[in-house]
PDB file of C-alpha atoms in Angstrom:
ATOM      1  CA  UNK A   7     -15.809 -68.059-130.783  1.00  0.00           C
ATOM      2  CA  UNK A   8     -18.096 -66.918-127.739  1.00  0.00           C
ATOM      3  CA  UNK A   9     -21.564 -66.826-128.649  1.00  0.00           C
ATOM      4  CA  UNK A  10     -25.600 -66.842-126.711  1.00  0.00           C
ATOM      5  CA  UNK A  11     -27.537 -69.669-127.522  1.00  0.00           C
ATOM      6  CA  UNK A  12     -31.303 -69.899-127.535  1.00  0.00           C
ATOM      7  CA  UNK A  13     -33.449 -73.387-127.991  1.00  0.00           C
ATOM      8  CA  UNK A  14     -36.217 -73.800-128.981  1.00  0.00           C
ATOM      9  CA  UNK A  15     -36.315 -71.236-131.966  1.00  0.00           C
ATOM     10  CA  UNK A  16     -39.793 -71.498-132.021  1.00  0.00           C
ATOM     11  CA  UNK A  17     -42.528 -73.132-130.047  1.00  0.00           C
ATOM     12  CA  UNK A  18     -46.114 -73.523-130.081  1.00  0.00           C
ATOM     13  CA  UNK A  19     -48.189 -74.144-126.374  1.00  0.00           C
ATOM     14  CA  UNK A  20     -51.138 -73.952-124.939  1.00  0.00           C
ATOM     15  CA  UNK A  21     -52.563 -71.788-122.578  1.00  0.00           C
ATOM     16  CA  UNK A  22     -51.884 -72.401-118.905  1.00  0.00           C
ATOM     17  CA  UNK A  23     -49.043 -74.866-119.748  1.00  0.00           C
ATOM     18  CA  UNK A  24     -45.614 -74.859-118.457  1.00  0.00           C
ATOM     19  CA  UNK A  25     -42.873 -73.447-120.375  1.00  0.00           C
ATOM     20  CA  UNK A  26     -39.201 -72.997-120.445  1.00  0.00           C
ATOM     21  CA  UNK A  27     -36.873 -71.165-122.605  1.00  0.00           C
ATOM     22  CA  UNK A  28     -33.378 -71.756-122.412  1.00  0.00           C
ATOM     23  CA  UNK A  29     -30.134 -69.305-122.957  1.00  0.00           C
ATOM     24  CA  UNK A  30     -26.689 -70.297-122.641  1.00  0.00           C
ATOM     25  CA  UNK A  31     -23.675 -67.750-123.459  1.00  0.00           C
ATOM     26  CA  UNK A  32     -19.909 -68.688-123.301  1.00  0.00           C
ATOM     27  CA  UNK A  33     -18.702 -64.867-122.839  1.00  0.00           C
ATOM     28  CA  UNK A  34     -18.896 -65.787-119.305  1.00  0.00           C
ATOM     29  CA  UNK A  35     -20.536 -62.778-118.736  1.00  0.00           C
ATOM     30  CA  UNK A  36     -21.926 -62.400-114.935  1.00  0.00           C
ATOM     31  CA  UNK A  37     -25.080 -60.280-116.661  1.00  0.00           C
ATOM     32  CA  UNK A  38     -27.894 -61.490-118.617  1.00  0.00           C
ATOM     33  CA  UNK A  39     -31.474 -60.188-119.393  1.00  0.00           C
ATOM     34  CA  UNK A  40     -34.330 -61.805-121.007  1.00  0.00           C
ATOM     35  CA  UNK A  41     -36.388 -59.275-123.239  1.00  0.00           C
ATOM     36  CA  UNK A  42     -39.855 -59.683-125.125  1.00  0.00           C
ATOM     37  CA  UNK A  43     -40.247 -57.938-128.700  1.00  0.00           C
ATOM     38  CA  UNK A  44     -43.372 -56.904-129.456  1.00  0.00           C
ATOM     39  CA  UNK A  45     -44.842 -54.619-132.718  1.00  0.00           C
ATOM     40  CA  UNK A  46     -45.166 -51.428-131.211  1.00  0.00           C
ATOM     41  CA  UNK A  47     -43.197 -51.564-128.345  1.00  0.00           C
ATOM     42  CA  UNK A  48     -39.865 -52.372-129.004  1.00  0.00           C
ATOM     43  CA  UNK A  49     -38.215 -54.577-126.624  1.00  0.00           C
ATOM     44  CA  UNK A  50     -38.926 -54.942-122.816  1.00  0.00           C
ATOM     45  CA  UNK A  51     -37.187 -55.761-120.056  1.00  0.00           C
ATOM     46  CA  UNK A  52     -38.513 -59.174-118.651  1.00  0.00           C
ATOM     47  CA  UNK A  53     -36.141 -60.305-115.790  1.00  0.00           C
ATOM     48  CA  UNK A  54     -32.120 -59.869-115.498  1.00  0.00           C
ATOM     49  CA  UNK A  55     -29.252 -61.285-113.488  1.00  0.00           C
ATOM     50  CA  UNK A  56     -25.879 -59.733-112.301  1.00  0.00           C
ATOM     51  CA  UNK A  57     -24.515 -62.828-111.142  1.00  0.00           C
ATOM     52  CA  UNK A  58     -25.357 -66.821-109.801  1.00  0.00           C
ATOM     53  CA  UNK A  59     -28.205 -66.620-107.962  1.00  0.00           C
ATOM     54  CA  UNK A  60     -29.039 -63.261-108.502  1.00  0.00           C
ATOM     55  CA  UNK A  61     -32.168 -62.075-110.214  1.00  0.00           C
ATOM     56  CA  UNK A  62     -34.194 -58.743-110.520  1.00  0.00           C
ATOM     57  CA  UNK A  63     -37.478 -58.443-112.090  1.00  0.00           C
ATOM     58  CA  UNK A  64     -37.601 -55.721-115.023  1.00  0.00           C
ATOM     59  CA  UNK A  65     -40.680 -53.848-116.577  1.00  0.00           C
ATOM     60  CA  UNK A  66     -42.613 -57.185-117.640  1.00  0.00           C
ATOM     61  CA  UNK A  67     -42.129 -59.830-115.085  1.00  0.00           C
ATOM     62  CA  UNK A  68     -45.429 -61.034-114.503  1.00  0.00           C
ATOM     63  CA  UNK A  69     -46.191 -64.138-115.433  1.00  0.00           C
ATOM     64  CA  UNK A  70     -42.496 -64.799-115.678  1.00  0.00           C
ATOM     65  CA  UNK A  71     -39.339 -66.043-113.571  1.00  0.00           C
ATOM     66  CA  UNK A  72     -35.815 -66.955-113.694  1.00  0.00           C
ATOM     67  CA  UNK A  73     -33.342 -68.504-111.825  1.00  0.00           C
ATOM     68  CA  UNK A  74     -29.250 -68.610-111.908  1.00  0.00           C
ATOM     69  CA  UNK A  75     -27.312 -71.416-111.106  1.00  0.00           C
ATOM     70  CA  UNK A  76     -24.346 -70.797-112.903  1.00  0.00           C
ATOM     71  CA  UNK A  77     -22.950 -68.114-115.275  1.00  0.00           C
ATOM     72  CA  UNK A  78     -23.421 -69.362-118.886  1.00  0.00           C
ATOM     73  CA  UNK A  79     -27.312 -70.243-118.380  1.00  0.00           C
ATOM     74  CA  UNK A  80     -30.176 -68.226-117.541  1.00  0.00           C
ATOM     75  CA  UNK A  81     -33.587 -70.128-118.341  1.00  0.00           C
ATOM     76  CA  UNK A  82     -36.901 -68.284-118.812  1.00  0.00           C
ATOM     77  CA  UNK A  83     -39.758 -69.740-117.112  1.00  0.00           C
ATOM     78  CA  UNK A  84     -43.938 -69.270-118.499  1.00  0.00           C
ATOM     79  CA  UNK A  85     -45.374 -70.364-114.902  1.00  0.00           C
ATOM     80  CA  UNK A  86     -48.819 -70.798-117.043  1.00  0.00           C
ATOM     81  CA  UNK A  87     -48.192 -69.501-120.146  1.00  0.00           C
ATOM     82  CA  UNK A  88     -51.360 -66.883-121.451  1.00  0.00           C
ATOM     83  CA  UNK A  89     -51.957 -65.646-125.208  1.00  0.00           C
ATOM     84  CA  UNK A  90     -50.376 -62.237-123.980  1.00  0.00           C
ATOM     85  CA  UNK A  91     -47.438 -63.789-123.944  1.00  0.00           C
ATOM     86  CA  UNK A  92     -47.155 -64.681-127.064  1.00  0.00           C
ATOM     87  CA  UNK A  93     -43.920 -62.465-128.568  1.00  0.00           C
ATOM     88  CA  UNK A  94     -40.430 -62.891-129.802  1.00  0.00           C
ATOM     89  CA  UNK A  95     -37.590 -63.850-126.637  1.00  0.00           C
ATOM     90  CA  UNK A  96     -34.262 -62.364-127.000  1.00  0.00           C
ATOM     91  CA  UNK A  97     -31.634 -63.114-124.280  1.00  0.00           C
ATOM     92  CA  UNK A  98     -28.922 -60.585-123.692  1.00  0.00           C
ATOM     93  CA  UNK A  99     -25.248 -60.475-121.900  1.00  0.00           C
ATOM     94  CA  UNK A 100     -23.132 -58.128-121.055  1.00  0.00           C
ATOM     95  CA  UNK A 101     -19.702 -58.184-119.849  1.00  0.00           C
ATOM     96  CA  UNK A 102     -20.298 -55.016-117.272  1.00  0.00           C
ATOM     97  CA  UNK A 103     -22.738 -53.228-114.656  1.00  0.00           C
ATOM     98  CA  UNK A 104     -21.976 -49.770-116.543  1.00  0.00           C
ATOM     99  CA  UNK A 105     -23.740 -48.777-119.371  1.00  0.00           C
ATOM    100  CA  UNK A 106     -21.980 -51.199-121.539  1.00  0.00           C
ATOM    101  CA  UNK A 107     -22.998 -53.839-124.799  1.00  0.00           C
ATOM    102  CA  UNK A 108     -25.083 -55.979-124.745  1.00  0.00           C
ATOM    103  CA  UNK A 109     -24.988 -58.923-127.183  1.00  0.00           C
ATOM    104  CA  UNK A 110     -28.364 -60.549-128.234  1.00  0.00           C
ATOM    105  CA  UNK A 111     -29.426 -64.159-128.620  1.00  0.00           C
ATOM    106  CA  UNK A 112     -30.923 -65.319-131.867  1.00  0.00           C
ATOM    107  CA  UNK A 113     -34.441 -65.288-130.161  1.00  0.00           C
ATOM    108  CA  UNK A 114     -37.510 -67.916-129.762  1.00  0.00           C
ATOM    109  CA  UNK A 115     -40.800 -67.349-131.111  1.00  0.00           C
ATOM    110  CA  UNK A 116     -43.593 -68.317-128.609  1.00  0.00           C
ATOM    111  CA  UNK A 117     -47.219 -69.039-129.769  1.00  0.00           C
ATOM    112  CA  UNK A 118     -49.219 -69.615-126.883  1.00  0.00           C
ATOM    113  CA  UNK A 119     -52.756 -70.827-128.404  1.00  0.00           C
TER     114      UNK A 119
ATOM    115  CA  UNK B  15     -39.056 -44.946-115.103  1.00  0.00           C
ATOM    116  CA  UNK B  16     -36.974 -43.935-118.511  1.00  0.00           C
ATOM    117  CA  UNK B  17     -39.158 -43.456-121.612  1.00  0.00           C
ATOM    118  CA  UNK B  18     -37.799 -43.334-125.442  1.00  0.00           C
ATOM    119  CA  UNK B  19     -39.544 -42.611-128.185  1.00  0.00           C
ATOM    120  CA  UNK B  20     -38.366 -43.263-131.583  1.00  0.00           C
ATOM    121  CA  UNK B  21     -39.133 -41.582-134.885  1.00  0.00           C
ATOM    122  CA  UNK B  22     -39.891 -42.372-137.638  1.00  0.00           C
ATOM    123  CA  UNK B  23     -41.487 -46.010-137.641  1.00  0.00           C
ATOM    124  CA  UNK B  24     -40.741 -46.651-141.103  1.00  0.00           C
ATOM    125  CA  UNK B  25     -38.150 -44.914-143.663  1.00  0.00           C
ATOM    126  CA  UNK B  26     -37.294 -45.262-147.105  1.00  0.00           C
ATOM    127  CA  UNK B  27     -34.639 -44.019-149.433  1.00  0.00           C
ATOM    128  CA  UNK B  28     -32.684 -44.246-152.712  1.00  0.00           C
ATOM    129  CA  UNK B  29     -29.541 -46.004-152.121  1.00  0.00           C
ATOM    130  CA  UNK B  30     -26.851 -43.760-151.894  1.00  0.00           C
ATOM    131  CA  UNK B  31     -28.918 -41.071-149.603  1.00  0.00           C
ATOM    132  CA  UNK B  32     -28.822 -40.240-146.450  1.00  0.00           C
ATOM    133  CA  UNK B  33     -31.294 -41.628-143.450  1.00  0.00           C
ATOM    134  CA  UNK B  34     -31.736 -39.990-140.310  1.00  0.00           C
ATOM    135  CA  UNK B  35     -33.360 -41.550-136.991  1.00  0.00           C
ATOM    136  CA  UNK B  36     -34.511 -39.415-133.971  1.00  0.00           C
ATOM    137  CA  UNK B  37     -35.004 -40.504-130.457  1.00  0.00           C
ATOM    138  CA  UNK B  38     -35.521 -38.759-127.159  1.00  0.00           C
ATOM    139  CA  UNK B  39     -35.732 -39.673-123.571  1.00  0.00           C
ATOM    140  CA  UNK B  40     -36.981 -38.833-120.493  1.00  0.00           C
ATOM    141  CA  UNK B  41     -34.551 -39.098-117.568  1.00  0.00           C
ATOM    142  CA  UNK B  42     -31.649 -36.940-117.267  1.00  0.00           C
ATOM    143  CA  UNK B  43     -29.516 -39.514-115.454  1.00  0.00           C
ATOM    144  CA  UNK B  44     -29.281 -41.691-119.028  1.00  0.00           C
ATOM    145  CA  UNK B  45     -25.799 -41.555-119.675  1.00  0.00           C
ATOM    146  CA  UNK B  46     -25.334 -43.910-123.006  1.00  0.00           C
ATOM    147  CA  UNK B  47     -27.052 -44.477-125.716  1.00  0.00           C
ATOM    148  CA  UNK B  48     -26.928 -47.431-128.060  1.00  0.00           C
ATOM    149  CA  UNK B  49     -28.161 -47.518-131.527  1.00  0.00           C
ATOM    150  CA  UNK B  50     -28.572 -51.470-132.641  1.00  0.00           C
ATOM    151  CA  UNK B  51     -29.878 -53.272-135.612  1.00  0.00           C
ATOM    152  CA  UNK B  52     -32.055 -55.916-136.353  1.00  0.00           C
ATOM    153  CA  UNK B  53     -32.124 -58.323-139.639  1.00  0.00           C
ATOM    154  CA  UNK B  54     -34.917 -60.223-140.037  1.00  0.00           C
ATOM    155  CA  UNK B  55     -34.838 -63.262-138.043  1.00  0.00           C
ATOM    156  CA  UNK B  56     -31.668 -62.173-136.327  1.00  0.00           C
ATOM    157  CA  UNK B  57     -31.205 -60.952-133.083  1.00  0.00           C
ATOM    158  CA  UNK B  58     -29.957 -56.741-132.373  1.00  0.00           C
ATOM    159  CA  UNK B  59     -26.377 -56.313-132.785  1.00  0.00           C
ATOM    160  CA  UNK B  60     -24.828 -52.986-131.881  1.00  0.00           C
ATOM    161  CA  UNK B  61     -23.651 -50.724-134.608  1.00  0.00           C
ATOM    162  CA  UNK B  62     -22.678 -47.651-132.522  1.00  0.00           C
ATOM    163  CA  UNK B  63     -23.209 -45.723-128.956  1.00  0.00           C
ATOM    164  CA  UNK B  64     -22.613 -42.657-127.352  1.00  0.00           C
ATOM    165  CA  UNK B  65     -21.774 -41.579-124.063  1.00  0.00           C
ATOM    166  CA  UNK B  66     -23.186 -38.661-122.203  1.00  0.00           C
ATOM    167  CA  UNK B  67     -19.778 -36.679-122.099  1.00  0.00           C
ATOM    168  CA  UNK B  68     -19.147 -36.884-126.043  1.00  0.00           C
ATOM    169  CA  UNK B  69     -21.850 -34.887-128.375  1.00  0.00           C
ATOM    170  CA  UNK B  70     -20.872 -36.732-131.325  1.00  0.00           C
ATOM    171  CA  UNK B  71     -19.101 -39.929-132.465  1.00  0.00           C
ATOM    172  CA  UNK B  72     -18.505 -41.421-136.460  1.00  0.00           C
ATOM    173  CA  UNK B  73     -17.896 -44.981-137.870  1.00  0.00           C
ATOM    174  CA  UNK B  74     -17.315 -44.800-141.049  1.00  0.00           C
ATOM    175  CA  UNK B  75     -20.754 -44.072-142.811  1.00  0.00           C
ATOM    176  CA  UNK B  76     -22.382 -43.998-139.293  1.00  0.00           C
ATOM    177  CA  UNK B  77     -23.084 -41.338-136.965  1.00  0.00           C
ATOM    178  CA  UNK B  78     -25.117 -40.593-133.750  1.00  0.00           C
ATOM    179  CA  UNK B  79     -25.235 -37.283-131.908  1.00  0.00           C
ATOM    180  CA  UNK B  80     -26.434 -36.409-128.674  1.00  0.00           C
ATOM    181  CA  UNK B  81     -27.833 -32.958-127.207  1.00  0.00           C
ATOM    182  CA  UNK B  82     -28.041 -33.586-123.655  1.00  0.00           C
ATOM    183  CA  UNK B  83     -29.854 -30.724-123.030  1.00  0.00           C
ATOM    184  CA  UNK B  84     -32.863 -31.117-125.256  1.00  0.00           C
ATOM    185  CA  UNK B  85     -32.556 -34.534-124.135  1.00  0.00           C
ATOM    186  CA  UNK B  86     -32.581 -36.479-127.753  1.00  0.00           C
ATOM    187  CA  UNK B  87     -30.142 -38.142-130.153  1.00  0.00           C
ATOM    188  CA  UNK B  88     -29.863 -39.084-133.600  1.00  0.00           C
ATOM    189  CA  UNK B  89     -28.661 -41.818-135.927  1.00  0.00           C
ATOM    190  CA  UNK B  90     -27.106 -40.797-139.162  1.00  0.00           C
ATOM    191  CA  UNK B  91     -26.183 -43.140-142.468  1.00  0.00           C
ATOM    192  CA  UNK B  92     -24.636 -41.442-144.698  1.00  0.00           C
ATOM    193  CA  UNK B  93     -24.418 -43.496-148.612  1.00  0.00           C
ATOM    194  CA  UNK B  94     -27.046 -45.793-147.631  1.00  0.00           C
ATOM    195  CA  UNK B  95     -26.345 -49.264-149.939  1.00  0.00           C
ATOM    196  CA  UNK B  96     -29.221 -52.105-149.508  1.00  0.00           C
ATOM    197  CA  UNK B  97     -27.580 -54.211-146.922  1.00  0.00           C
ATOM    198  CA  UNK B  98     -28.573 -51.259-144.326  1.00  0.00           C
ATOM    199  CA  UNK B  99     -32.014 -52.180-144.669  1.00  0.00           C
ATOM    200  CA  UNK B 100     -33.323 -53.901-141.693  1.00  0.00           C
ATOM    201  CA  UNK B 101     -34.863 -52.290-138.088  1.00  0.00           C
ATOM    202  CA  UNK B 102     -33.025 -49.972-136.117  1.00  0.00           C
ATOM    203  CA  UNK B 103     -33.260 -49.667-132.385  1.00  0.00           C
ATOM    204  CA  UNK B 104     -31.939 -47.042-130.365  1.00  0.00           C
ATOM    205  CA  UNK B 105     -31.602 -47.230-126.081  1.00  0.00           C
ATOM    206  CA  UNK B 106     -31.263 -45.165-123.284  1.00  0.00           C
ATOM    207  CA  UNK B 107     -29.043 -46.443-120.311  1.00  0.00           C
ATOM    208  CA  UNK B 108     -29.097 -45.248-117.018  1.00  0.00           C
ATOM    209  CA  UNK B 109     -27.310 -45.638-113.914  1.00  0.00           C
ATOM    210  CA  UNK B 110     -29.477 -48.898-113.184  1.00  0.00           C
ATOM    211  CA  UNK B 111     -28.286 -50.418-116.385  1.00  0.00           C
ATOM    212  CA  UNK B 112     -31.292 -51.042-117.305  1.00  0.00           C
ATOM    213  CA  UNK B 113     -31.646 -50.540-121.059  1.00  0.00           C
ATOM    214  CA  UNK B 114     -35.261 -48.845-122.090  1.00  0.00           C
ATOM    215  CA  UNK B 115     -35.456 -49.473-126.498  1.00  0.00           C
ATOM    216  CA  UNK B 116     -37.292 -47.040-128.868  1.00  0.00           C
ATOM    217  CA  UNK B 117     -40.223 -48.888-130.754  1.00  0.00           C
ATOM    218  CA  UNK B 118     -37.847 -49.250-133.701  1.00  0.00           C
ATOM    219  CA  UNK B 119     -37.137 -48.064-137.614  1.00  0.00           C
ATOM    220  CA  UNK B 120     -37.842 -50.004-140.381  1.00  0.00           C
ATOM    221  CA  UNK B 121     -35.331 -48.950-142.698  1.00  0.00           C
ATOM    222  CA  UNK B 122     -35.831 -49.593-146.401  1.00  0.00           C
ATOM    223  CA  UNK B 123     -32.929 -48.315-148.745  1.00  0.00           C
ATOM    224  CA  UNK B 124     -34.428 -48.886-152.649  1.00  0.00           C
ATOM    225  CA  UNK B 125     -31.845 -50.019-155.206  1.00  0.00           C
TER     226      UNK B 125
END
C-alpha cells in the first residue's frame, strides 16, 4: 500500500544546530507540504512543492528550507534550529493542484533545547 | 491571507449525542473545505469535505454544511460512540491550494 513516511519520530537538539527531517511518500504525488502543529494554532504552512525542484515558502518559512530532487522525498531543513521551533512536523501529499486531499505523515516531534 | 477560526476548543458529550463544530473564514475565493481528524500520536486523516457549489454533504453519521454567504461551515456527528474522540480540524482551500486549519476540537464522547 502507498503510504508518507517520516524519520526521526522524535528528536531532541540544541540550539543553533543543524537539522533535517525527512519525508518520503510512494503515492507519487508531485505535491507535498511540510506543516508545524502548535497548541493554539492549529497547523501552519511551512514550505510546499508542486513538483522536482520546485518549492514555495508558506506562512512559516523562516528559519526553514526545502529542496526537491525527486518526487517521493521532500526533506525539511532547521538551518540553526531555535527553541521557537520546537513543535510537532507533519508532511503532507496530495495527488492534485485543486483543492484536493491531502494525506498526512505520522509526524516528528522536535525539542530544540 | 485566509483566516479560520474554529469553535469550540474543547467538547464533550454522552455517547450516543450529537456534536457540532463551527468554523468560519475569511476569503470568499475558498472553495473547499476539509474537516480532518487527529488521534493522538497520529497524523490528520480526512473524514469529509465540501465544495463551494454543494451546501451540504452526509457520510453516514457525518455531516458538514456550508453557507457561503455567511461565510462558515459546520461539522455534524450524529450517535457519537467513543472511538470519535480525538481532535478535529477543519480547512479552508483556496484557489492557491494553500490549506489555512482551524486551531482544532478536542472532542471527548463519555461512555
Amino acid at each position: 500500500d502507498a503510504e508518507i513516511t517520516q524519520s526521526p519520530r522524535h528528536k531532541i537538539t540544541e540550539t543553533g544546530r543543524q537539522v533535517t527531517l525527512a519525508c518520503h511518500q510512494t503515492w507519487n504525488h508531485n505535491n507535498m507540504f511540510w506543516y508545524r502543529q502548535d497548541l493554539g494554532h492549529g497547523l501552519r504552512l511551512i514550505h510546499y512543492s508542486y513538483g522536482v525542484q520546485d518549492t514555495n515558502k508558506g506562512e512559516v518559512s523562516d528559519g526553514y528550507s526545502v529542496s526537491r530532487s525527486n518526487t517521493e522525498d521532500l526533506p525539511l531543513t532547521l538551518e540553526s534550529a531555535a527553541s521557537s521551533q520546537t513543535s510537532v512536523y507533519f508532511c503532507a501529499s496530495s495527488e492534485t493542484h485543486r483543492g484536493d486531499e491531502q494525506f498526512f505523515g505520522p509526524g516528528t516531534r522536535l525539542t530544540v533545547l | 491571507g485566509e483566516n479560520v477560526e474554529q469553535h469550540p476548543s474543547t467538547l464533550s458529550v454522552q455517547e450516543g449525542d450529537s456534536a457540532v463544530i463551527k468554523c468560519t473564514y475569511s476569503d470568499s475565493a475558498s472553495n473547499y473545505f476539509p474537516w480532518y481528524k487527529q488521534e493522538l500520536g497520529k497524523g490528520p486523516q480526512l473524514i469529509i469535505d465540501i465544495r463551494s457549489n454543494v451546501g451540504e454533504k452526509k457520510d453516514q453519521r457525518i455531516a458538514v454544511t456550508l453557507n457561503k454567504t455567511a461565510k462558515h461551515f459546520s461539522l455534524h456527528i450524529t450517535e457519537t460512540q467513543p472511538e470519535d474522540s480525538a481532535v478535529y480540524f477543519c480547512a479552508a482551500v483556496g484557489t492557491g491550494n494553500q490549506f489555512y486549519f482551524g486551531t482544532g476540537t478536542s472532542l471527548t464522547v463519555i461512555p
